Amino acid sequence: MAGYKVEICGVNTSKLPVLTNKEKEELFEKIENGDEGAREKFINGNLRLVLSIVQRFSNSSENIDDLFQIGCIGLIKALDNFDRSLNVKFSTYAVPMILGEIRRHLRDSSQIRVSRSLRDIAYKAIYAKENYVKAHQKEPTINEIAEEIGIDKEDIVVALDAIQSPVSLYEPVYNEGGDTLYVMDQISDKKNKEETWIEEISLGEAIKRLPEREKQIVKLRFFKGRTQIEVAEELGISQAQVSRLEKSALRSMRNYLAC
């Protein structure tokens, strides 16, 4: 992709407006009442968000104007589906939507072709997942997605795997209150599940001293090899809370063992 451009799709990116939180709230009120002018102003006021995400794909061979347009589609979808009652910042909700739209475009235009039927299954699963999260504020299981769209879970797994692009383990996927969740936080710790290094260095006492919730998280994560998403579902809390409690537990255990 070409280097940074001041003008993209006829838009002078150096003069993009920035909305204050108060202005965003006022525009949301008008948008909910069907004000198209407010909707357009809100979209224009968030184009910097699209621009910042598009710049992450500077190594792509895709034209920056095309990616910017695709990102704007993701921004519009985010606005159409955003629910203010969830008390989540619009930018927090919109970033994954914009990224997802751009990545879907890159996958569809990739030289590695995935069959149309597989892509259809994968996109149905993705949209079902997004709707489930919006309704229940938690990640669905693969069985719940399969039941929702009426497709075998094995076919869903194959389809989702087929459209995946390699990403860094340290790529952020969510941010809440300064606590960033990375791709690696969503991966089961199979090595620690199979080996007995915790028992060998006598961490039993350190674990016993933890609060009950942190103790549960440590056991599920490091003894049973569960992902943070699975732990969150089992305990009925958010993945961000699991991440914070896990970090707190490990810090407490290190401090105890250092004494």
PDB file of C-alpha atoms in Angstrom:
ATOM      1  CA  MET A   1       0.000   0.000   0.000  1.00  0.00           C
ATOM      2  CA  ALA A   2       1.209   3.480  -0.706  1.00  0.00           C
ATOM      3  CA  GLY A   3       2.550   5.578   2.157  1.00  0.00           C
ATOM      4  CA  TYR A   4       0.449   7.900   4.254  1.00  0.00           C
ATOM      5  CA  LYS A   5      -1.737  10.198   2.141  1.00  0.00           C
ATOM      6  CA  VAL A   6      -3.201  13.502   3.283  1.00  0.00           C
ATOM      7  CA  GLU A   7      -6.177  13.026   0.954  1.00  0.00           C
ATOM      8  CA  ILE A   8      -7.995   9.689   0.907  1.00  0.00           C
ATOM      9  CA  CYS A   9     -11.145   9.110  -1.130  1.00  0.00           C
ATOM     10  CA  GLY A  10     -11.380  12.870  -1.611  1.00  0.00           C
ATOM     11  CA  VAL A  11     -11.240  13.474   2.159  1.00  0.00           C
ATOM     12  CA  ASN A  12      -8.520  15.739   3.560  1.00  0.00           C
ATOM     13  CA  THR A  13      -7.437  13.624   6.541  1.00  0.00           C
ATOM     14  CA  SER A  14      -5.465  16.491   8.074  1.00  0.00           C
ATOM     15  CA  LYS A  15      -8.732  18.368   8.623  1.00  0.00           C
ATOM     16  CA  LEU A  16     -10.930  15.560   9.967  1.00  0.00           C
ATOM     17  CA  PRO A  17     -13.152  16.839  12.812  1.00  0.00           C
ATOM     18  CA  VAL A  18     -12.843  15.529  16.370  1.00  0.00           C
ATOM     19  CA  LEU A  19     -15.968  15.205  18.507  1.00  0.00           C
ATOM     20  CA  THR A  20     -16.047  15.787  22.247  1.00  0.00           C
ATOM     21  CA  ASN A  21     -17.833  13.268  24.484  1.00  0.00           C
ATOM     22  CA  LYS A  22     -20.626  15.798  24.992  1.00  0.00           C
ATOM     23  CA  GLU A  23     -21.036  16.247  21.235  1.00  0.00           C
ATOM     24  CA  LYS A  24     -21.154  12.466  20.748  1.00  0.00           C
ATOM     25  CA  GLU A  25     -23.910  12.101  23.338  1.00  0.00           C
ATOM     26  CA  GLU A  26     -25.934  14.909  21.773  1.00  0.00           C
ATOM     27  CA  LEU A  27     -25.539  13.389  18.309  1.00  0.00           C
ATOM     28  CA  PHE A  28     -26.561   9.939  19.592  1.00  0.00           C
ATOM     29  CA  GLU A  29     -29.775  11.438  20.935  1.00  0.00           C
ATOM     30  CA  LYS A  30     -30.547  12.980  17.547  1.00  0.00           C
ATOM     31  CA  ILE A  31     -29.567   9.819  15.626  1.00  0.00           C
ATOM     32  CA  GLU A  32     -31.942   7.733  17.748  1.00  0.00           C
ATOM     33  CA  ASN A  33     -34.681  10.170  16.738  1.00  0.00           C
ATOM     34  CA  GLY A  34     -33.917   9.628  13.048  1.00  0.00           C
ATOM     35  CA  ASP A  35     -31.817  12.745  12.363  1.00  0.00           C
ATOM     36  CA  GLU A  36     -29.814  11.891   9.213  1.00  0.00           C
ATOM     37  CA  GLY A  37     -27.759  15.081   9.478  1.00  0.00           C
ATOM     38  CA  ALA A  38     -26.597  14.092  12.958  1.00  0.00           C
ATOM     39  CA  ARG A  39     -25.772  10.610  11.684  1.00  0.00           C
ATOM     40  CA  GLU A  40     -23.573  12.018   8.915  1.00  0.00           C
ATOM     41  CA  LYS A  41     -21.858  14.394  11.351  1.00  0.00           C
ATOM     42  CA  PHE A  42     -21.171  11.539  13.775  1.00  0.00           C
ATOM     43  CA  ILE A  43     -19.668   9.380  11.012  1.00  0.00           C
ATOM     44  CA  ASN A  44     -17.455  12.232   9.808  1.00  0.00           C
ATOM     45  CA  GLY A  45     -16.405  12.876  13.391  1.00  0.00           C
ATOM     46  CA  ASN A  46     -15.152   9.294  13.712  1.00  0.00           C
ATOM     47  CA  LEU A  47     -13.256   8.999  10.424  1.00  0.00           C
ATOM     48  CA  ARG A  48      -9.981   9.501  12.327  1.00  0.00           C
ATOM     49  CA  LEU A  49     -10.732   6.162  13.984  1.00  0.00           C
ATOM     50  CA  VAL A  50     -10.962   4.508  10.550  1.00  0.00           C
ATOM     51  CA  LEU A  51      -7.770   6.243   9.438  1.00  0.00           C
ATOM     52  CA  SER A  52      -5.799   5.025  12.474  1.00  0.00           C
ATOM     53  CA  ILE A  53      -6.894   1.431  11.798  1.00  0.00           C
ATOM     54  CA  VAL A  54      -6.176   1.604   8.057  1.00  0.00           C
ATOM     55  CA  GLN A  55      -2.615   2.697   8.843  1.00  0.00           C
ATOM     56  CA  ARG A  56      -2.057  -0.668  10.594  1.00  0.00           C
ATOM     57  CA  PHE A  57      -2.196  -2.262   7.147  1.00  0.00           C
ATOM     58  CA  SER A  58       0.674  -0.203   5.726  1.00  0.00           C
ATOM     59  CA  ASN A  59       2.429  -3.413   4.587  1.00  0.00           C
ATOM     60  CA  SER A  60      -0.578  -4.532   2.568  1.00  0.00           C
ATOM     61  CA  SER A  61      -0.540  -4.344  -1.214  1.00  0.00           C
ATOM     62  CA  GLU A  62      -4.117  -3.035  -1.142  1.00  0.00           C
ATOM     63  CA  ASN A  63      -4.870   0.538  -2.179  1.00  0.00           C
ATOM     64  CA  ILE A  64      -5.310   2.812   0.863  1.00  0.00           C
ATOM     65  CA  ASP A  65      -8.405   4.437  -0.661  1.00  0.00           C
ATOM     66  CA  ASP A  66     -10.077   1.019  -0.974  1.00  0.00           C
ATOM     67  CA  LEU A  67      -9.217   0.071   2.612  1.00  0.00           C
ATOM     68  CA  PHE A  68     -10.468   3.413   3.889  1.00  0.00           C
ATOM     69  CA  GLN A  69     -13.800   2.873   2.139  1.00  0.00           C
ATOM     70  CA  ILE A  70     -14.081  -0.643   3.573  1.00  0.00           C
ATOM     71  CA  GLY A  71     -13.223   0.708   7.028  1.00  0.00           C
ATOM     72  CA  CYS A  72     -16.001   3.286   6.676  1.00  0.00           C
ATOM     73  CA  ILE A  73     -18.452   0.443   6.027  1.00  0.00           C
ATOM     74  CA  GLY A  74     -17.323  -1.143   9.301  1.00  0.00           C
ATOM     75  CA  LEU A  75     -17.787   2.213  11.066  1.00  0.00           C
ATOM     76  CA  ILE A  76     -21.342   2.524   9.739  1.00  0.00           C
ATOM     77  CA  LYS A  77     -22.175  -1.051  10.798  1.00  0.00           C
ATOM     78  CA  ALA A  78     -20.801  -0.273  14.265  1.00  0.00           C
ATOM     79  CA  LEU A  79     -23.017   2.812  14.522  1.00  0.00           C
ATOM     80  CA  ASP A  80     -26.083   0.882  13.343  1.00  0.00           C
ATOM     81  CA  ASN A  81     -25.548  -1.865  15.938  1.00  0.00           C
ATOM     82  CA  PHE A  82     -24.213   0.167  18.874  1.00  0.00           C
ATOM     83  CA  ASP A  83     -26.188  -0.045  22.119  1.00  0.00           C
ATOM     84  CA  ARG A  84     -25.502   2.849  24.510  1.00  0.00           C
ATOM     85  CA  SER A  85     -27.176   1.017  27.402  1.00  0.00           C
ATOM     86  CA  LEU A  86     -24.176  -1.340  27.642  1.00  0.00           C
ATOM     87  CA  ASN A  87     -22.003   1.551  28.936  1.00  0.00           C
ATOM     88  CA  VAL A  88     -19.184   0.773  26.502  1.00  0.00           C
ATOM     89  CA  LYS A  89     -17.289   3.491  24.640  1.00  0.00           C
ATOM     90  CA  PHE A  90     -18.268   3.685  20.974  1.00  0.00           C
ATOM     91  CA  SER A  91     -14.599   3.475  19.935  1.00  0.00           C
ATOM     92  CA  THR A  92     -14.160   0.262  21.966  1.00  0.00           C
ATOM     93  CA  TYR A  93     -17.106  -1.283  20.148  1.00  0.00           C
ATOM     94  CA  ALA A  94     -16.266   0.129  16.715  1.00  0.00           C
ATOM     95  CA  VAL A  95     -12.589  -0.860  16.445  1.00  0.00           C
ATOM     96  CA  PRO A  96     -13.229  -4.655  16.175  1.00  0.00           C
ATOM     97  CA  MET A  97     -16.030  -3.993  13.678  1.00  0.00           C
ATOM     98  CA  ILE A  98     -13.801  -1.842  11.453  1.00  0.00           C
ATOM     99  CA  LEU A  99     -10.889  -4.281  11.733  1.00  0.00           C
ATOM    100  CA  GLY A 100     -13.174  -7.201  10.944  1.00  0.00           C
ATOM    101  CA  GLU A 101     -14.565  -5.520   7.851  1.00  0.00           C
ATOM    102  CA  ILE A 102     -11.070  -4.762   6.509  1.00  0.00           C
ATOM    103  CA  ARG A 103      -9.787  -8.259   7.260  1.00  0.00           C
ATOM    104  CA  ARG A 104     -12.787  -9.852   5.563  1.00  0.00           C
ATOM    105  CA  HIS A 105     -12.049  -7.739   2.494  1.00  0.00           C
ATOM    106  CA  LEU A 106      -8.372  -8.770   2.521  1.00  0.00           C
ATOM    107  CA  ARG A 107      -9.281 -12.428   2.927  1.00  0.00           C
ATOM    108  CA  ASP A 108     -11.824 -12.302   0.097  1.00  0.00           C
ATOM    109  CA  SER A 109      -9.313 -10.631  -2.231  1.00  0.00           C
ATOM    110  CA  SER A 110      -6.441 -12.918  -1.211  1.00  0.00           C
ATOM    111  CA  GLN A 111      -4.748 -15.202  -3.720  1.00  0.00           C
ATOM    112  CA  ILE A 112      -5.556 -18.083  -1.355  1.00  0.00           C
ATOM    113  CA  ARG A 113      -9.158 -18.693  -2.324  1.00  0.00           C
ATOM    114  CA  VAL A 114     -11.698 -20.112   0.091  1.00  0.00           C
ATOM    115  CA  SER A 115     -14.865 -21.643  -1.351  1.00  0.00           C
ATOM    116  CA  ARG A 116     -17.984 -19.502  -1.281  1.00  0.00           C
ATOM    117  CA  SER A 117     -19.857 -22.061   0.812  1.00  0.00           C
ATOM    118  CA  LEU A 118     -17.159 -22.038   3.503  1.00  0.00           C
ATOM    119  CA  ARG A 119     -17.105 -18.228   3.578  1.00  0.00           C
ATOM    120  CA  ASP A 120     -20.902 -18.155   3.895  1.00  0.00           C
ATOM    121  CA  ILE A 121     -20.792 -20.533   6.872  1.00  0.00           C
ATOM    122  CA  ALA A 122     -17.986 -18.565   8.503  1.00  0.00           C
ATOM    123  CA  TYR A 123     -19.754 -15.208   8.090  1.00  0.00           C
ATOM    124  CA  LYS A 124     -23.037 -16.640   9.411  1.00  0.00           C
ATOM    125  CA  ALA A 125     -21.133 -17.879  12.469  1.00  0.00           C
ATOM    126  CA  ILE A 126     -19.405 -14.509  12.955  1.00  0.00           C
ATOM    127  CA  TYR A 127     -22.655 -12.551  12.722  1.00  0.00           C
ATOM    128  CA  ALA A 128     -24.390 -15.023  15.045  1.00  0.00           C
ATOM    129  CA  LYS A 129     -21.557 -14.574  17.534  1.00  0.00           C
ATOM    130  CA  GLU A 130     -21.782 -10.756  17.338  1.00  0.00           C
ATOM    131  CA  ASN A 131     -25.548 -10.851  17.927  1.00  0.00           C
ATOM    132  CA  TYR A 132     -25.148 -13.276  20.838  1.00  0.00           C
ATOM    133  CA  VAL A 133     -22.528 -11.104  22.529  1.00  0.00           C
ATOM    134  CA  LYS A 134     -24.732  -8.053  22.071  1.00  0.00           C
ATOM    135  CA  ALA A 135     -27.713  -9.844  23.637  1.00  0.00           C
ATOM    136  CA  HIS A 136     -25.953 -11.710  26.460  1.00  0.00           C
ATOM    137  CA  GLN A 137     -22.706  -9.719  27.065  1.00  0.00           C
ATOM    138  CA  LYS A 138     -20.654 -12.900  26.837  1.00  0.00           C
ATOM    139  CA  GLU A 139     -19.027 -15.100  24.205  1.00  0.00           C
ATOM    140  CA  PRO A 140     -21.143 -17.998  22.882  1.00  0.00           C
ATOM    141  CA  THR A 141     -19.835 -21.554  22.758  1.00  0.00           C
ATOM    142  CA  ILE A 142     -19.398 -23.246  19.389  1.00  0.00           C
ATOM    143  CA  ASN A 143     -22.428 -25.415  20.247  1.00  0.00           C
ATOM    144  CA  GLU A 144     -24.576 -22.334  20.824  1.00  0.00           C
ATOM    145  CA  ILE A 145     -23.481 -20.855  17.490  1.00  0.00           C
ATOM    146  CA  ALA A 146     -24.207 -24.171  15.741  1.00  0.00           C
ATOM    147  CA  GLU A 147     -27.684 -24.311  17.271  1.00  0.00           C
ATOM    148  CA  GLU A 148     -28.388 -20.692  16.314  1.00  0.00           C
ATOM    149  CA  ILE A 149     -27.524 -21.052  12.603  1.00  0.00           C
ATOM    150  CA  GLY A 150     -28.454 -24.722  12.195  1.00  0.00           C
ATOM    151  CA  ILE A 151     -25.056 -25.917  10.974  1.00  0.00           C
ATOM    152  CA  ASP A 152     -22.873 -28.715  12.405  1.00  0.00           C
ATOM    153  CA  LYS A 153     -20.213 -27.391  14.761  1.00  0.00           C
ATOM    154  CA  GLU A 154     -17.501 -29.314  12.888  1.00  0.00           C
ATOM    155  CA  ASP A 155     -18.385 -27.441   9.686  1.00  0.00           C
ATOM    156  CA  ILE A 156     -18.303 -24.118  11.551  1.00  0.00           C
ATOM    157  CA  VAL A 157     -14.835 -24.815  12.965  1.00  0.00           C
ATOM    158  CA  VAL A 158     -13.503 -25.739   9.511  1.00  0.00           C
ATOM    159  CA  ALA A 159     -15.057 -22.631   7.934  1.00  0.00           C
ATOM    160  CA  LEU A 160     -13.748 -20.243  10.583  1.00  0.00           C
ATOM    161  CA  ASP A 161     -10.299 -21.770  10.355  1.00  0.00           C
ATOM    162  CA  ALA A 162     -10.308 -21.433   6.557  1.00  0.00           C
ATOM    163  CA  ILE A 163     -10.836 -17.670   6.602  1.00  0.00           C
ATOM    164  CA  GLN A 164      -8.348 -16.894   9.367  1.00  0.00           C
ATOM    165  CA  SER A 165      -5.281 -14.764   8.678  1.00  0.00           C
ATOM    166  CA  PRO A 166      -2.121 -15.236  10.786  1.00  0.00           C
ATOM    167  CA  VAL A 167      -1.902 -12.688  13.618  1.00  0.00           C
ATOM    168  CA  SER A 168       0.634 -11.922  16.323  1.00  0.00           C
ATOM    169  CA  LEU A 169       0.045 -13.479  19.745  1.00  0.00           C
ATOM    170  CA  TYR A 170       0.561  -9.999  21.131  1.00  0.00           C
ATOM    171  CA  GLU A 171      -2.099  -8.331  18.975  1.00  0.00           C
ATOM    172  CA  PRO A 172      -4.625  -6.557  21.237  1.00  0.00           C
ATOM    173  CA  VAL A 173      -8.199  -7.741  20.832  1.00  0.00           C
ATOM    174  CA  TYR A 174      -9.962  -5.745  23.553  1.00  0.00           C
ATOM    175  CA  ASN A 175      -9.277  -2.949  26.018  1.00  0.00           C
ATOM    176  CA  GLU A 176     -11.234  -2.098  29.137  1.00  0.00           C
ATOM    177  CA  GLY A 177     -10.132   0.398  31.761  1.00  0.00           C
ATOM    178  CA  GLY A 178      -6.495   0.179  30.733  1.00  0.00           C
ATOM    179  CA  ASP A 179      -6.394  -3.635  30.892  1.00  0.00           C
ATOM    180  CA  THR A 180      -5.552  -4.908  27.409  1.00  0.00           C
ATOM    181  CA  LEU A 181      -6.445  -8.457  26.362  1.00  0.00           C
ATOM    182  CA  TYR A 182      -4.185 -10.044  23.756  1.00  0.00           C
ATOM    183  CA  VAL A 183      -4.622 -12.975  21.370  1.00  0.00           C
ATOM    184  CA  MET A 184      -2.389 -15.100  23.631  1.00  0.00           C
ATOM    185  CA  ASP A 185      -4.882 -14.618  26.497  1.00  0.00           C
ATOM    186  CA  GLN A 186      -7.463 -16.572  24.473  1.00  0.00           C
ATOM    187  CA  ILE A 187      -5.252 -19.624  23.947  1.00  0.00           C
ATOM    188  CA  SER A 188      -5.372 -22.674  26.183  1.00  0.00           C
ATOM    189  CA  ASP A 189      -2.199 -23.354  28.144  1.00  0.00           C
ATOM    190  CA  LYS A 190      -1.806 -26.978  27.059  1.00  0.00           C
ATOM    191  CA  LYS A 191       1.798 -27.245  28.241  1.00  0.00           C
ATOM    192  CA  ASN A 192       0.965 -26.298  31.796  1.00  0.00           C
ATOM    193  CA  LYS A 193      -1.987 -28.655  31.677  1.00  0.00           C
ATOM    194  CA  GLU A 194       0.160 -31.645  30.775  1.00  0.00           C
ATOM    195  CA  GLU A 195       3.181 -30.932  32.957  1.00  0.00           C
ATOM    196  CA  THR A 196       3.420 -30.727  36.733  1.00  0.00           C
ATOM    197  CA  TRP A 197       5.724 -27.767  37.231  1.00  0.00           C
ATOM    198  CA  ILE A 198       3.291 -26.113  39.653  1.00  0.00           C
ATOM    199  CA  GLU A 199       3.317 -29.124  41.988  1.00  0.00           C
ATOM    200  CA  GLU A 200       7.080 -29.555  41.645  1.00  0.00           C
ATOM    201  CA  ILE A 201       7.832 -26.076  42.990  1.00  0.00           C
ATOM    202  CA  SER A 202       5.243 -26.381  45.801  1.00  0.00           C
ATOM    203  CA  LEU A 203       2.797 -23.632  44.872  1.00  0.00           C
ATOM    204  CA  GLY A 204      -0.011 -25.289  46.799  1.00  0.00           C
ATOM    205  CA  GLU A 205       0.381 -23.031  49.815  1.00  0.00           C
ATOM    206  CA  ALA A 206       0.534 -19.898  47.698  1.00  0.00           C
ATOM    207  CA  ILE A 207      -2.709 -20.878  45.950  1.00  0.00           C
ATOM    208  CA  LYS A 208      -4.452 -21.605  49.266  1.00  0.00           C
ATOM    209  CA  ARG A 209      -3.858 -18.029  50.382  1.00  0.00           C
ATOM    210  CA  LEU A 210      -5.694 -16.545  47.401  1.00  0.00           C
ATOM    211  CA  PRO A 211      -9.287 -15.234  47.586  1.00  0.00           C
ATOM    212  CA  GLU A 212     -11.773 -17.869  46.459  1.00  0.00           C
ATOM    213  CA  ARG A 213     -12.481 -16.263  43.055  1.00  0.00           C
ATOM    214  CA  GLU A 214      -8.763 -15.896  42.204  1.00  0.00           C
ATOM    215  CA  LYS A 215      -8.155 -19.464  43.379  1.00  0.00           C
ATOM    216  CA  GLN A 216     -10.860 -20.714  40.977  1.00  0.00           C
ATOM    217  CA  ILE A 217      -9.341 -18.800  38.086  1.00  0.00           C
ATOM    218  CA  VAL A 218      -5.811 -20.135  38.734  1.00  0.00           C
ATOM    219  CA  LYS A 219      -7.071 -23.718  38.920  1.00  0.00           C
ATOM    220  CA  LEU A 220      -9.157 -23.412  35.751  1.00  0.00           C
ATOM    221  CA  ARG A 221      -6.434 -21.609  33.774  1.00  0.00           C
ATOM    222  CA  PHE A 222      -3.306 -23.519  34.843  1.00  0.00           C
ATOM    223  CA  PHE A 223      -4.561 -26.901  36.051  1.00  0.00           C
ATOM    224  CA  LYS A 224      -7.392 -27.471  33.565  1.00  0.00           C
ATOM    225  CA  GLY A 225      -5.982 -25.498  30.624  1.00  0.00           C
ATOM    226  CA  ARG A 226      -9.092 -23.361  30.077  1.00  0.00           C
ATOM    227  CA  THR A 227      -9.012 -20.159  28.037  1.00  0.00           C
ATOM    228  CA  GLN A 228      -9.942 -16.849  29.639  1.00  0.00           C
ATOM    229  CA  ILE A 229     -13.177 -16.855  27.626  1.00  0.00           C
ATOM    230  CA  GLU A 230     -14.099 -20.311  28.969  1.00  0.00           C
ATOM    231  CA  VAL A 231     -13.283 -19.255  32.536  1.00  0.00           C
ATOM    232  CA  ALA A 232     -15.406 -16.116  32.143  1.00  0.00           C
ATOM    233  CA  GLU A 233     -18.376 -18.185  30.928  1.00  0.00           C
ATOM    234  CA  GLU A 234     -18.047 -20.666  33.801  1.00  0.00           C
ATOM    235  CA  LEU A 235     -17.798 -17.991  36.490  1.00  0.00           C
ATOM    236  CA  GLY A 236     -20.334 -15.635  34.942  1.00  0.00           C
ATOM    237  CA  ILE A 237     -18.006 -12.639  34.678  1.00  0.00           C
ATOM    238  CA  SER A 238     -16.351 -10.762  31.805  1.00  0.00           C
ATOM    239  CA  GLN A 239     -13.080 -11.805  30.172  1.00  0.00           C
ATOM    240  CA  ALA A 240     -11.593  -8.466  31.235  1.00  0.00           C
ATOM    241  CA  GLN A 241     -12.383  -9.312  34.875  1.00  0.00           C
ATOM    242  CA  VAL A 242     -10.775 -12.735  34.476  1.00  0.00           C
ATOM    243  CA  SER A 243      -7.647 -11.080  33.091  1.00  0.00           C
ATOM    244  CA  ARG A 244      -7.423  -8.630  36.008  1.00  0.00           C
ATOM    245  CA  LEU A 245      -8.033 -11.290  38.667  1.00  0.00           C
ATOM    246  CA  GLU A 246      -5.548 -13.666  37.041  1.00  0.00           C
ATOM    247  CA  LYS A 247      -2.838 -11.003  37.053  1.00  0.00           C
ATOM    248  CA  SER A 248      -3.630 -10.145  40.681  1.00  0.00           C
ATOM    249  CA  ALA A 249      -3.455 -13.821  41.689  1.00  0.00           C
ATOM    250  CA  LEU A 250      -0.111 -14.407  39.977  1.00  0.00           C
ATOM    251  CA  ARG A 251       1.299 -11.244  41.543  1.00  0.00           C
ATOM    252  CA  SER A 252       0.174 -12.366  45.019  1.00  0.00           C
ATOM    253  CA  MET A 253       1.677 -15.828  44.481  1.00  0.00           C
ATOM    254  CA  ARG A 254       5.000 -14.374  43.344  1.00  0.00           C
ATOM    255  CA  ASN A 255       5.113 -12.079  46.369  1.00  0.00           C
ATOM    256  CA  TYR A 256       4.378 -15.000  48.710  1.00  0.00           C
ATOM    257  CA  LEU A 257       7.038 -17.236  47.150  1.00  0.00           C
ATOM    258  CA  ALA A 258       9.595 -14.418  47.260  1.00  0.00           C
ATOM    259  CA  CYS A 259       9.256 -14.090  51.048  1.00  0.00           C
TER     260      CYS A 259
END
